[in-house]
Tab-separated table of C-alpha atoms in Angstrom:
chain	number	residue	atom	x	y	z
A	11	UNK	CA	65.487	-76.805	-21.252
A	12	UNK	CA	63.805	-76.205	-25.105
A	13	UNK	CA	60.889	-78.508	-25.167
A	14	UNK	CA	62.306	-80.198	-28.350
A	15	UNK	CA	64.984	-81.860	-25.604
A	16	UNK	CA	62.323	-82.804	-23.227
A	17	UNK	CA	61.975	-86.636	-24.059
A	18	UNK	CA	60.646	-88.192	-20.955
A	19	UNK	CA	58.985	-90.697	-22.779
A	20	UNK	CA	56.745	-93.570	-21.607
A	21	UNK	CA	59.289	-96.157	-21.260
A	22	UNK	CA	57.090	-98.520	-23.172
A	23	UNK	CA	57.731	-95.670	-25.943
A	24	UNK	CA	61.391	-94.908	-25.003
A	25	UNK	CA	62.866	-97.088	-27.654
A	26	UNK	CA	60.887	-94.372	-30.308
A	27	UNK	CA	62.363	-91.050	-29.502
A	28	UNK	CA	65.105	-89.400	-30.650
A	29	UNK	CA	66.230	-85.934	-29.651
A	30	UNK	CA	66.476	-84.282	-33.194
A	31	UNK	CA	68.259	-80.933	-32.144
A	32	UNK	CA	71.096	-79.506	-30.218
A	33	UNK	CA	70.286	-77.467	-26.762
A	34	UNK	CA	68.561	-74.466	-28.193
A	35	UNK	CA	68.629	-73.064	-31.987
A	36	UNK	CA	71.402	-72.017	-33.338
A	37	UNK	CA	73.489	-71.661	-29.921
A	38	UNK	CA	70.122	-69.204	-29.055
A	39	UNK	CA	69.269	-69.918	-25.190
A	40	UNK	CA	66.069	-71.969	-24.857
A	41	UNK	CA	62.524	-69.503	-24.962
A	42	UNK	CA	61.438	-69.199	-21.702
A	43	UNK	CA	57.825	-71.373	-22.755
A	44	UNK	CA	59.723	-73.871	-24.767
A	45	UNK	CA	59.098	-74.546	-28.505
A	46	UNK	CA	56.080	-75.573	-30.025
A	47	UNK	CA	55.857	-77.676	-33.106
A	48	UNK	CA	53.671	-78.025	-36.189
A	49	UNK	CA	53.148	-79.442	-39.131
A	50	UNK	CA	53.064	-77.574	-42.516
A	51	UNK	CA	53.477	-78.806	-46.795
A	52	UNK	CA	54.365	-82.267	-45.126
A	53	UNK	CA	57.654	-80.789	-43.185
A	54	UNK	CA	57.503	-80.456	-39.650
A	55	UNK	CA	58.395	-77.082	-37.835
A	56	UNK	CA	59.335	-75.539	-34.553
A	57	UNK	CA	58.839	-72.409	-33.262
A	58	UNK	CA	59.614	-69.830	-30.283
A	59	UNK	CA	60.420	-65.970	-29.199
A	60	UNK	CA	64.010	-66.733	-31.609
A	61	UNK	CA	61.920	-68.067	-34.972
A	62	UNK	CA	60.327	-70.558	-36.532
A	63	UNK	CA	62.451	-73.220	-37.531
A	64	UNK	CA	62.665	-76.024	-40.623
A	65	UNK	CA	63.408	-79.656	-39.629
A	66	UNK	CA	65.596	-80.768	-42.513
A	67	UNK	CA	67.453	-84.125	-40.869
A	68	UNK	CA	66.523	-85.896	-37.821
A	69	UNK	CA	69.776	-87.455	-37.741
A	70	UNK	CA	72.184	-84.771	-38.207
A	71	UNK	CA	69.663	-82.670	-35.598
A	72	UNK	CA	69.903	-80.134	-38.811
A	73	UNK	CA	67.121	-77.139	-38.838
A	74	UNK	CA	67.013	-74.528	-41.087
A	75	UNK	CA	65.608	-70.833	-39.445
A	76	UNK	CA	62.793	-69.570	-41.626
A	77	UNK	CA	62.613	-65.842	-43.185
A	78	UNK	CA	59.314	-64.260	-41.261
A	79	UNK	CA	58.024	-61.072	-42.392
A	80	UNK	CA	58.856	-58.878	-39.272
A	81	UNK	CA	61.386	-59.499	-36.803
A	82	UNK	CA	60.552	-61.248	-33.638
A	83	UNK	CA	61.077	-59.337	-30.456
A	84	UNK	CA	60.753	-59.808	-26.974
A	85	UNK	CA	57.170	-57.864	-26.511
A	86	UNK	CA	55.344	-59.339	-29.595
A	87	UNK	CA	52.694	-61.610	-28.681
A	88	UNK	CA	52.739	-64.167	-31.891
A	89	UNK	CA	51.488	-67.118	-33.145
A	90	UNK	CA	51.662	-69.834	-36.101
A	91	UNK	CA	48.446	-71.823	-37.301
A	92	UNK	CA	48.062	-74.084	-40.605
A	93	UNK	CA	44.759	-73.694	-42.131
A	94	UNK	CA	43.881	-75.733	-45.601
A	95	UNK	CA	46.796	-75.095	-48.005
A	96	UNK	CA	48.215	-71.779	-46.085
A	97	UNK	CA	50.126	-71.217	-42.449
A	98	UNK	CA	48.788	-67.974	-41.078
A	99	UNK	CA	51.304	-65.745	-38.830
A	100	UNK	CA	49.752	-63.220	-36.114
A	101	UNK	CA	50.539	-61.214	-33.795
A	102	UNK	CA	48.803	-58.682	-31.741
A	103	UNK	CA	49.203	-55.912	-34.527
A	104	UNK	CA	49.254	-57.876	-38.044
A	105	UNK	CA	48.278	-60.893	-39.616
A	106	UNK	CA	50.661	-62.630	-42.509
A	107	UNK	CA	50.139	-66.014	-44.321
A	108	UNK	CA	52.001	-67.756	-46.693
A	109	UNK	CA	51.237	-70.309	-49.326
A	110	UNK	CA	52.316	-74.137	-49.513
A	111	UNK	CA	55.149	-74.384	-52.265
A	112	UNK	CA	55.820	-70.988	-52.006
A	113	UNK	CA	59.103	-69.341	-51.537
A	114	UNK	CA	60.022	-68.207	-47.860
A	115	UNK	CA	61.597	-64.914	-49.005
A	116	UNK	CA	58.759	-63.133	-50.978
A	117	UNK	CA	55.871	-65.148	-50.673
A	118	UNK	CA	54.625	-63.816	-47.091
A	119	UNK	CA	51.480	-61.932	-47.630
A	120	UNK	CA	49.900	-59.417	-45.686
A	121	UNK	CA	46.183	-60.000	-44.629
A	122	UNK	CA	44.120	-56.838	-43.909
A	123	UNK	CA	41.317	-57.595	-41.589
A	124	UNK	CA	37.598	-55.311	-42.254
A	125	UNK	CA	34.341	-55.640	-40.855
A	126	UNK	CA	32.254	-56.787	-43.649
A	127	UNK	CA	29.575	-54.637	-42.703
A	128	UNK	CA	31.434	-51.183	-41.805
A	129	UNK	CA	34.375	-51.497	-43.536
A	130	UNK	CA	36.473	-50.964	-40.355
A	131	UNK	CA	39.919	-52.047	-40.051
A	132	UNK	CA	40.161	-54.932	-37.236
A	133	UNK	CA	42.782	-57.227	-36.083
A	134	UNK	CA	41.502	-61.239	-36.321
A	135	UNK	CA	43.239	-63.772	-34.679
A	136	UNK	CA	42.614	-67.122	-36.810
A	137	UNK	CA	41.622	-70.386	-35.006
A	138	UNK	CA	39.409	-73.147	-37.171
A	139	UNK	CA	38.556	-73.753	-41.235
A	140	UNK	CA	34.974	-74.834	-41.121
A	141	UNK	CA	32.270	-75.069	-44.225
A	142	UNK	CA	34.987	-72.991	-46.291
A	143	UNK	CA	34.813	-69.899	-43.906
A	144	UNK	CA	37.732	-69.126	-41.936
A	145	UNK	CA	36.611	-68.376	-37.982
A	146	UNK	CA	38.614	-65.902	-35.615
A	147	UNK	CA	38.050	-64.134	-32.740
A	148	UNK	CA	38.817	-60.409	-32.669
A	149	UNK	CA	38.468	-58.165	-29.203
A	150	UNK	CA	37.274	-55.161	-27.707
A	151	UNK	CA	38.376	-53.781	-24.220
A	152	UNK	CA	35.286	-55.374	-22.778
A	153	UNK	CA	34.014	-58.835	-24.759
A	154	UNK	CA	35.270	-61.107	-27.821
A	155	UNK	CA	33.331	-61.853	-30.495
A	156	UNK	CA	34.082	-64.837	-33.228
A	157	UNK	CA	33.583	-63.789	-36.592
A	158	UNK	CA	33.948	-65.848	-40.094
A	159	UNK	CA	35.485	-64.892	-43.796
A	160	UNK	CA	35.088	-67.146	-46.891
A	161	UNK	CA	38.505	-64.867	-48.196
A	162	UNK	CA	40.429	-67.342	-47.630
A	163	UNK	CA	42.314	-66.928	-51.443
A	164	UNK	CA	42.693	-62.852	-51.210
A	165	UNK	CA	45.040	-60.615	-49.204
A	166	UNK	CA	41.738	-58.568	-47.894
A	167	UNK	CA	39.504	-60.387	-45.557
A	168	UNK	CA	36.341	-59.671	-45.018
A	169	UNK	CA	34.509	-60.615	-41.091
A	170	UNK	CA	30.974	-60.900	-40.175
A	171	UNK	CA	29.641	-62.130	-36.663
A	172	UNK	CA	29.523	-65.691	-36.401
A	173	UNK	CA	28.401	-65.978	-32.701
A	174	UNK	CA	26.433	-63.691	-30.557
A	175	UNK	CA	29.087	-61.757	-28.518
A	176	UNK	CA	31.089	-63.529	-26.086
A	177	UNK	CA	27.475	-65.861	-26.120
A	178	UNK	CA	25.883	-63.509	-24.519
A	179	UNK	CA	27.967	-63.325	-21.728
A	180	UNK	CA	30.168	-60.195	-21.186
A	181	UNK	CA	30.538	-60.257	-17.708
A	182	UNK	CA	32.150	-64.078	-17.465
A	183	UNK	CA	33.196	-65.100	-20.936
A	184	UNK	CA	36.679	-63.184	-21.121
A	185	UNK	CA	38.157	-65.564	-24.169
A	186	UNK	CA	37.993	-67.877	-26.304
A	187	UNK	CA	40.697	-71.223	-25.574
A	188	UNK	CA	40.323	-72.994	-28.840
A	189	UNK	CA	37.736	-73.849	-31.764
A	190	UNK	CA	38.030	-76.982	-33.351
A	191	UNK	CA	36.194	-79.386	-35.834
A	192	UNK	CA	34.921	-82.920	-34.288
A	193	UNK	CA	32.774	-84.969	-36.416
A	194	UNK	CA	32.039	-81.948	-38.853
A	195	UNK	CA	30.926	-79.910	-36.191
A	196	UNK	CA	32.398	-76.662	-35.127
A	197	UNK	CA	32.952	-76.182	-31.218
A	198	UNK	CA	34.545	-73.100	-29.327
A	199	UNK	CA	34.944	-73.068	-25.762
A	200	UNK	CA	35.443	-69.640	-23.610
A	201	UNK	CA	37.656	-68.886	-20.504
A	202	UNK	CA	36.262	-67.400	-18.012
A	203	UNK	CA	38.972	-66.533	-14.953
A	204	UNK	CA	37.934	-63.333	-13.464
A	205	UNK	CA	41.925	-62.006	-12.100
A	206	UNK	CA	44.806	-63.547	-11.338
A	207	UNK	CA	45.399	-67.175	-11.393
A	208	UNK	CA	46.450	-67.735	-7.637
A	209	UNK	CA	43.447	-65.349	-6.200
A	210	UNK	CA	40.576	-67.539	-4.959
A	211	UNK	CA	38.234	-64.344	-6.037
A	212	UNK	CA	38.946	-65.070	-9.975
A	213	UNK	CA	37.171	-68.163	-9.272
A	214	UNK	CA	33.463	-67.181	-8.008
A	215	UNK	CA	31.745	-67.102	-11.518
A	216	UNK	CA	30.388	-70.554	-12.787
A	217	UNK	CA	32.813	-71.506	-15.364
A	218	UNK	CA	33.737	-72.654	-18.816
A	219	UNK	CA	31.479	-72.851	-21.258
A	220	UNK	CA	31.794	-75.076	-24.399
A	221	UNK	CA	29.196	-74.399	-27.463
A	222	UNK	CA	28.677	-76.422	-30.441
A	223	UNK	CA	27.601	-75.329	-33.529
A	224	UNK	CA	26.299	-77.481	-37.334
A	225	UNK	CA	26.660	-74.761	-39.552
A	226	UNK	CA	28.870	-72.304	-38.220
A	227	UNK	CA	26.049	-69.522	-38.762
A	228	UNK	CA	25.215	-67.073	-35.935
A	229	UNK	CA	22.150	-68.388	-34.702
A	230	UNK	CA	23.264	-72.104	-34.865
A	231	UNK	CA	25.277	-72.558	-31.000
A	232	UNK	CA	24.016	-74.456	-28.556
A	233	UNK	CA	25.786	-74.561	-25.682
A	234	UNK	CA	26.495	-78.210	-24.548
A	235	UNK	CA	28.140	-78.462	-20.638
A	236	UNK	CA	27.144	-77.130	-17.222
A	237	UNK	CA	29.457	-74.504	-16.856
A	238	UNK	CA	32.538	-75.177	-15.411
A	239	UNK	CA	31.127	-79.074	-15.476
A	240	UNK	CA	29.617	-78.637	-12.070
A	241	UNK	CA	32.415	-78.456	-10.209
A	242	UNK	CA	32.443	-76.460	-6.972
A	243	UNK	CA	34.320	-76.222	-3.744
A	244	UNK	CA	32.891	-74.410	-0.416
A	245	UNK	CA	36.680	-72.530	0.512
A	246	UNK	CA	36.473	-69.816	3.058
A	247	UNK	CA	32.724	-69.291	3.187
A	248	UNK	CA	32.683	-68.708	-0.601
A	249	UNK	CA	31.404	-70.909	-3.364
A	250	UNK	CA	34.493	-71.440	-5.849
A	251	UNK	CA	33.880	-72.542	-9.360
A	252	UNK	CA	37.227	-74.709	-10.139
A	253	UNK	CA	37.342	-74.813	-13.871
A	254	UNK	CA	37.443	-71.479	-15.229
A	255	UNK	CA	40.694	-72.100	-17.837
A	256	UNK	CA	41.088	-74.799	-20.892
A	257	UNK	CA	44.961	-74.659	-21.209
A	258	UNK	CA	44.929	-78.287	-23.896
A	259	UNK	CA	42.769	-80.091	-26.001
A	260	UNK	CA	42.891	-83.002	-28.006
A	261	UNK	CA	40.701	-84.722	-30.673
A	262	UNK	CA	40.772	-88.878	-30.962
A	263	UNK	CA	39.284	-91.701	-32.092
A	264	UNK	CA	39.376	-95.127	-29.913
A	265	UNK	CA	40.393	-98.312	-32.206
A	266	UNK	CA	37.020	-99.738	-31.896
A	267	UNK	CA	34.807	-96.068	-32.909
A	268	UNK	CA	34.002	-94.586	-35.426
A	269	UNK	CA	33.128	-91.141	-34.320
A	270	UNK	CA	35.686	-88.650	-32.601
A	271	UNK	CA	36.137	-87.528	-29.430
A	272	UNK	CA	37.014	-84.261	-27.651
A	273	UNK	CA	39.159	-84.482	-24.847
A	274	UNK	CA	40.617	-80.976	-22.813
A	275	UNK	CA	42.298	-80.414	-20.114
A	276	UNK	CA	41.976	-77.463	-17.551
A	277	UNK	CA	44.042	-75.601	-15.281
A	278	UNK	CA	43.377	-74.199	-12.205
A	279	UNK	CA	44.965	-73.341	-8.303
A	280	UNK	CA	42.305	-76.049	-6.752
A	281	UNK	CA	43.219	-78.688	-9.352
A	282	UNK	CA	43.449	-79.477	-13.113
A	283	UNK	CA	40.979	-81.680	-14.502
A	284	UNK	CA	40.163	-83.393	-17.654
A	285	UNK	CA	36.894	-84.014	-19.955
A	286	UNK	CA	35.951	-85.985	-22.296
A	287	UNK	CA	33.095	-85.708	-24.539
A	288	UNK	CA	31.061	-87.938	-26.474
A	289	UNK	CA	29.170	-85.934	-28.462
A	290	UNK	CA	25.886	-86.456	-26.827
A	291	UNK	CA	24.931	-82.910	-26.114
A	292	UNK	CA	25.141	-81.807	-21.967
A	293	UNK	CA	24.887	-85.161	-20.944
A	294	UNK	CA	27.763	-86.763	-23.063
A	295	UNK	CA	31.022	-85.885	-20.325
A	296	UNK	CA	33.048	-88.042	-18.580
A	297	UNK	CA	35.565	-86.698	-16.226
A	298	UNK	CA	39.366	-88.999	-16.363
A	299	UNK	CA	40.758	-89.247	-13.286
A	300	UNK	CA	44.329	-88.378	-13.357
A	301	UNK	CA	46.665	-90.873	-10.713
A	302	UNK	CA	48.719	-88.515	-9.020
A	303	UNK	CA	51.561	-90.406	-6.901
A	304	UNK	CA	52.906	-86.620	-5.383
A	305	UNK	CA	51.559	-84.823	-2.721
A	306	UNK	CA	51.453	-81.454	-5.052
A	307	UNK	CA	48.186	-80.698	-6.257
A	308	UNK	CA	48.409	-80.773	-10.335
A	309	UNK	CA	47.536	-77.157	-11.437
A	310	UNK	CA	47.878	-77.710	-15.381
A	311	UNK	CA	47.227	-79.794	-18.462
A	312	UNK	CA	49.722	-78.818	-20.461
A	313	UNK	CA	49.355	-80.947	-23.309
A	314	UNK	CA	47.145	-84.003	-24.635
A	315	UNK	CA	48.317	-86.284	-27.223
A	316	UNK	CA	46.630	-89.281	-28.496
A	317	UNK	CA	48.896	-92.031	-29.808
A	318	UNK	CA	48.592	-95.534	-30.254
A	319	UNK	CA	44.972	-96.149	-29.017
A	320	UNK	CA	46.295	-94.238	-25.544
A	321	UNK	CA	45.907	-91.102	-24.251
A	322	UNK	CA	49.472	-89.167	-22.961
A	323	UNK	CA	49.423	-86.351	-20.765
A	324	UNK	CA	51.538	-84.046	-19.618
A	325	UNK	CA	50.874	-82.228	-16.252
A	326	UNK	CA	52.192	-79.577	-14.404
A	327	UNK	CA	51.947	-79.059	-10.349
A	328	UNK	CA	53.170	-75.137	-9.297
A	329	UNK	CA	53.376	-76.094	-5.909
């Protein structure tokens, strides 16, 4: 089932949801992950391994498929991401964007990535808009590191370090989850899963790490959580650090504040969890306790929407 015709609402909410498309795209069968939406030149799109699609009428479920700038096959690794006035298209091998207004057919342009200080081709992988610099993260086989470009107007980009590499942390910090702005202040948090997801071994480093940043310059993070939140088990003789993967986040503001907050949810074999912090440095997180009336352990947070002063989640047990 596409996610689009997933609409297990709240029933509270039920009477608000519509389903808005047939079963699939275009007769395609459903993507095996589903389709994720977003929101770009005030339209509202969907996208999977068959396109990215145009909603043009809720009520006649009518989308329109979008002209890309290379065909989508089954081993490209690909992703959309609206920043300021352009949507940016990557994949593991190029980087596209396009501009709001402009026309689907010709108006893709491709980005080339350099090093601003060797003038070395690399491949960027766009993730936040912060004090009109554009930050990334580009790889090596070993580390990440997260790197910023004021280009955001030119079809050549230029990258310079933005964060000491993988903070200073090769060994345990693998990734990058997500960056994000919350109360103009830039935050990127790292994965740090050591092997595979069901092997209690990929779990006996300390954990996520989430670091905060007020200018976005290299010397400016401060990291602002124990790692992995302090959460340890004693399985098998062996410490095990639970939260080692972010797989959601979410960024709201309760009816009666007026500052944000950043909530994110983790996934893991021992049990998901989910934080929330309050923007008071390594002492500001609150842990929500998640009623589970199963006897299945939940093992993801797939998604975190705030809506109407609430907080919806969708979880996912793999037992």
């Amino acid at each position: 089932m596409n996610e689009l015709d997933y609409i297990n609402c709240e029933k509270k909410l039920y009477n608000y949801c519509i389903q808005v498309n047939e079963v699939g795209f275009f007769n395609f069968e459903s993507s095996i992950n589903g389709s994720k939406l977003l929101e770009f030149d005030n339209n509202i799109y969907a996208y999977n391994n068959y396109g990215l699609f145009k909603l043009i009428s809720p009520a006649l479920k009518l989308w329109q498929k979008i002209h890309l700038p290379i065909e989508l096959t089954d081993n490209i690794n690909f992703n959309f991401i609206v920043l300021k006035d352009y949507l940016y298209f990557y994949t593991d091998l190029e980087l596209w964007k396009i501009k709001k207004c402009d026309n689907w057919i010709d108006g893709w342009i491709k980005v080339t990535s350099k090093n601003k200080d060797i003038n070395e081709v690399i491949m960027v992988k766009p993730l936040a808009l912060f004090n009109q610099n554009i930050y990334g993260i580009t790889y090596n086989a070993k580390s990440f590191k997260i790197v910023k470009s004021p280009n955001l107007e030119h079809s050549e980009m230029l990258w310079e370090l933005a964060a000491p590499e993988s903070f200073n942390n090769i060994e345990k910090n693998k990734d990058v989850a997500f960056m994000t702005i919350v109360n103009n202040r830039l935050y990127a948090a790292t994965n740090t899963l050591q092997g595979d997801f069901n092997n209690e071994n990929s779990y006996l480093l300390d954990g996520i790490e989430i670091w905060e940043s007020k200018t976005g310059n290299i010397d400016s993070w401060i990291k602002i959580n124990t790692p992995g939140f302090g959460v340890k088990r004693n399985i098998n003789n062996k410490t095990i650090y639970v939260n080692q993967l972010i797989s959601s986040f979410s960024i709201f503001k309760s009816a009666n504040n007026t500052t944000e907050s950043l909530i994110l949810g983790t996934s893991s074999v021992f049990g998901a969890e989910i934080w929330i912090y309050n923007g008071e440095g390594i002492n500001g997180w609150s842990t929500l306790f998640l009623a589970n009336n199963t006897c299945n352990i939940i093992s993801e947070i797939k998604s975190i929407l705030f809506f109407n002063n609430e907080i919806h989640i969708f979880a996912v047990n793999f037992n």
